[in-house]
Amino acid sequence: VDPVMLRLIMARFRVSITIAVSEFWLLVARLGGYVANPRQHPPGWRTIWRGWQQLLLWSEGARLIQDDS
Protein backbone atom coordinates (compact mmCIF):
# COMPACT_ATOMS: atom_id res chain seq x y z
CA VAL A 1 0.00 0.00 0.00
CA ASP A 2 1.20 3.46 -0.88
CA PRO A 3 2.38 5.45 2.17
CA VAL A 4 0.29 8.45 1.06
CA MET A 5 -2.86 6.31 1.04
CA LEU A 6 -2.04 4.91 4.45
CA ARG A 7 -1.50 8.39 5.89
CA LEU A 8 -4.74 9.64 4.34
CA ILE A 9 -6.88 6.83 5.68
CA MET A 10 -5.26 7.05 9.11
CA ALA A 11 -5.97 10.79 9.18
CA ARG A 12 -9.57 10.33 8.02
CA PHE A 13 -10.40 7.84 10.77
CA ARG A 14 -8.03 9.39 13.33
CA VAL A 15 -5.92 6.29 13.83
CA SER A 16 -2.65 7.22 15.48
CA ILE A 17 -0.94 3.83 15.64
CA THR A 18 0.14 1.49 12.88
CA ILE A 19 -2.73 -0.63 11.63
CA ALA A 20 -2.81 -4.22 10.40
CA VAL A 21 -3.65 -5.04 6.79
CA SER A 22 -7.09 -6.35 7.73
CA GLU A 23 -7.84 -3.13 9.61
CA PHE A 24 -6.75 -1.10 6.59
CA TRP A 25 -9.22 -2.90 4.33
CA LEU A 26 -12.03 -2.46 6.87
CA LEU A 27 -11.33 1.27 6.87
CA VAL A 28 -11.33 1.28 3.06
CA ALA A 29 -14.70 -0.50 3.19
CA ARG A 30 -15.97 2.17 5.58
CA LEU A 31 -15.07 4.77 2.94
CA GLY A 32 -17.27 2.75 0.59
CA GLY A 33 -20.24 2.85 2.92
CA TYR A 34 -19.68 -0.16 5.17
CA VAL A 35 -21.00 0.30 8.69
CA ALA A 36 -19.12 -1.91 11.13
CA ASN A 37 -22.09 -3.42 12.91
CA PRO A 38 -22.02 -6.75 14.82
CA ARG A 39 -25.13 -7.92 12.96
CA GLN A 40 -23.78 -7.08 9.52
CA HIS A 41 -21.77 -9.44 7.34
CA PRO A 42 -18.18 -8.58 6.38
CA PRO A 43 -17.92 -6.00 3.59
CA GLY A 44 -18.35 -7.20 0.03
CA TRP A 45 -16.17 -6.50 -2.96
CA ARG A 46 -18.38 -3.69 -4.25
CA THR A 47 -18.18 -1.81 -0.97
CA ILE A 48 -14.41 -2.26 -0.82
CA TRP A 49 -14.14 -1.15 -4.46
CA ARG A 50 -16.14 2.03 -3.77
CA GLY A 51 -13.88 2.86 -0.84
CA TRP A 52 -10.77 2.09 -2.89
CA GLN A 53 -11.93 4.46 -5.63
CA GLN A 54 -12.47 7.20 -3.04
CA LEU A 55 -9.02 6.63 -1.58
CA LEU A 56 -7.44 6.73 -5.05
CA LEU A 57 -9.05 10.13 -5.69
CA TRP A 58 -7.81 11.47 -2.37
CA SER A 59 -4.27 10.20 -2.94
CA GLU A 60 -4.16 11.72 -6.43
CA GLY A 61 -5.26 15.05 -4.98
CA ALA A 62 -2.61 14.83 -2.25
CA ARG A 63 0.07 14.11 -4.85
CA LEU A 64 -1.03 17.07 -6.95
CA ILE A 65 -0.81 19.35 -3.92
CA GLN A 66 2.65 17.99 -3.03
CA ASP A 67 3.90 18.53 -6.58
CA ASP A 68 2.97 22.23 -6.39
CA SER A 69 5.19 22.76 -3.35
CSV table of C-alpha atoms in Angstrom, one decimal:
chain,number,residue,atom,x,y,z
A,1,VAL,CA,0.0,0.0,0.0
A,2,ASP,CA,1.2,3.5,-0.9
A,3,PRO,CA,2.4,5.5,2.2
A,4,VAL,CA,0.3,8.5,1.1
A,5,MET,CA,-2.9,6.3,1.0
A,6,LEU,CA,-2.0,4.9,4.5
A,7,ARG,CA,-1.5,8.4,5.9
A,8,LEU,CA,-4.7,9.6,4.3
A,9,ILE,CA,-6.9,6.8,5.7
A,10,MET,CA,-5.3,7.0,9.1
A,11,ALA,CA,-6.0,10.8,9.2
A,12,ARG,CA,-9.6,10.3,8.0
A,13,PHE,CA,-10.4,7.8,10.8
A,14,ARG,CA,-8.0,9.4,13.3
A,15,VAL,CA,-5.9,6.3,13.8
A,16,SER,CA,-2.6,7.2,15.5
A,17,ILE,CA,-0.9,3.8,15.6
A,18,THR,CA,0.1,1.5,12.9
A,19,ILE,CA,-2.7,-0.6,11.6
A,20,ALA,CA,-2.8,-4.2,10.4
A,21,VAL,CA,-3.6,-5.0,6.8
A,22,SER,CA,-7.1,-6.4,7.7
A,23,GLU,CA,-7.8,-3.1,9.6
A,24,PHE,CA,-6.7,-1.1,6.6
A,25,TRP,CA,-9.2,-2.9,4.3
A,26,LEU,CA,-12.0,-2.5,6.9
A,27,LEU,CA,-11.3,1.3,6.9
A,28,VAL,CA,-11.3,1.3,3.1
A,29,ALA,CA,-14.7,-0.5,3.2
A,30,ARG,CA,-16.0,2.2,5.6
A,31,LEU,CA,-15.1,4.8,2.9
A,32,GLY,CA,-17.3,2.8,0.6
A,33,GLY,CA,-20.2,2.8,2.9
A,34,TYR,CA,-19.7,-0.2,5.2
A,35,VAL,CA,-21.0,0.3,8.7
A,36,ALA,CA,-19.1,-1.9,11.1
A,37,ASN,CA,-22.1,-3.4,12.9
A,38,PRO,CA,-22.0,-6.7,14.8
A,39,ARG,CA,-25.1,-7.9,13.0
A,40,GLN,CA,-23.8,-7.1,9.5
A,41,HIS,CA,-21.8,-9.4,7.3
A,42,PRO,CA,-18.2,-8.6,6.4
A,43,PRO,CA,-17.9,-6.0,3.6
A,44,GLY,CA,-18.4,-7.2,0.0
A,45,TRP,CA,-16.2,-6.5,-3.0
A,46,ARG,CA,-18.4,-3.7,-4.2
A,47,THR,CA,-18.2,-1.8,-1.0
A,48,ILE,CA,-14.4,-2.3,-0.8
A,49,TRP,CA,-14.1,-1.1,-4.5
A,50,ARG,CA,-16.1,2.0,-3.8
A,51,GLY,CA,-13.9,2.9,-0.8
A,52,TRP,CA,-10.8,2.1,-2.9
A,53,GLN,CA,-11.9,4.5,-5.6
A,54,GLN,CA,-12.5,7.2,-3.0
A,55,LEU,CA,-9.0,6.6,-1.6
A,56,LEU,CA,-7.4,6.7,-5.1
A,57,LEU,CA,-9.1,10.1,-5.7
A,58,TRP,CA,-7.8,11.5,-2.4
A,59,SER,CA,-4.3,10.2,-2.9
A,60,GLU,CA,-4.2,11.7,-6.4
A,61,GLY,CA,-5.3,15.1,-5.0
A,62,ALA,CA,-2.6,14.8,-2.3
A,63,ARG,CA,0.1,14.1,-4.9
A,64,LEU,CA,-1.0,17.1,-7.0
A,65,ILE,CA,-0.8,19.4,-3.9
A,66,GLN,CA,2.7,18.0,-3.0
A,67,ASP,CA,3.9,18.5,-6.6
A,68,ASP,CA,3.0,22.2,-6.4
A,69,SER,CA,5.2,22.8,-3.4
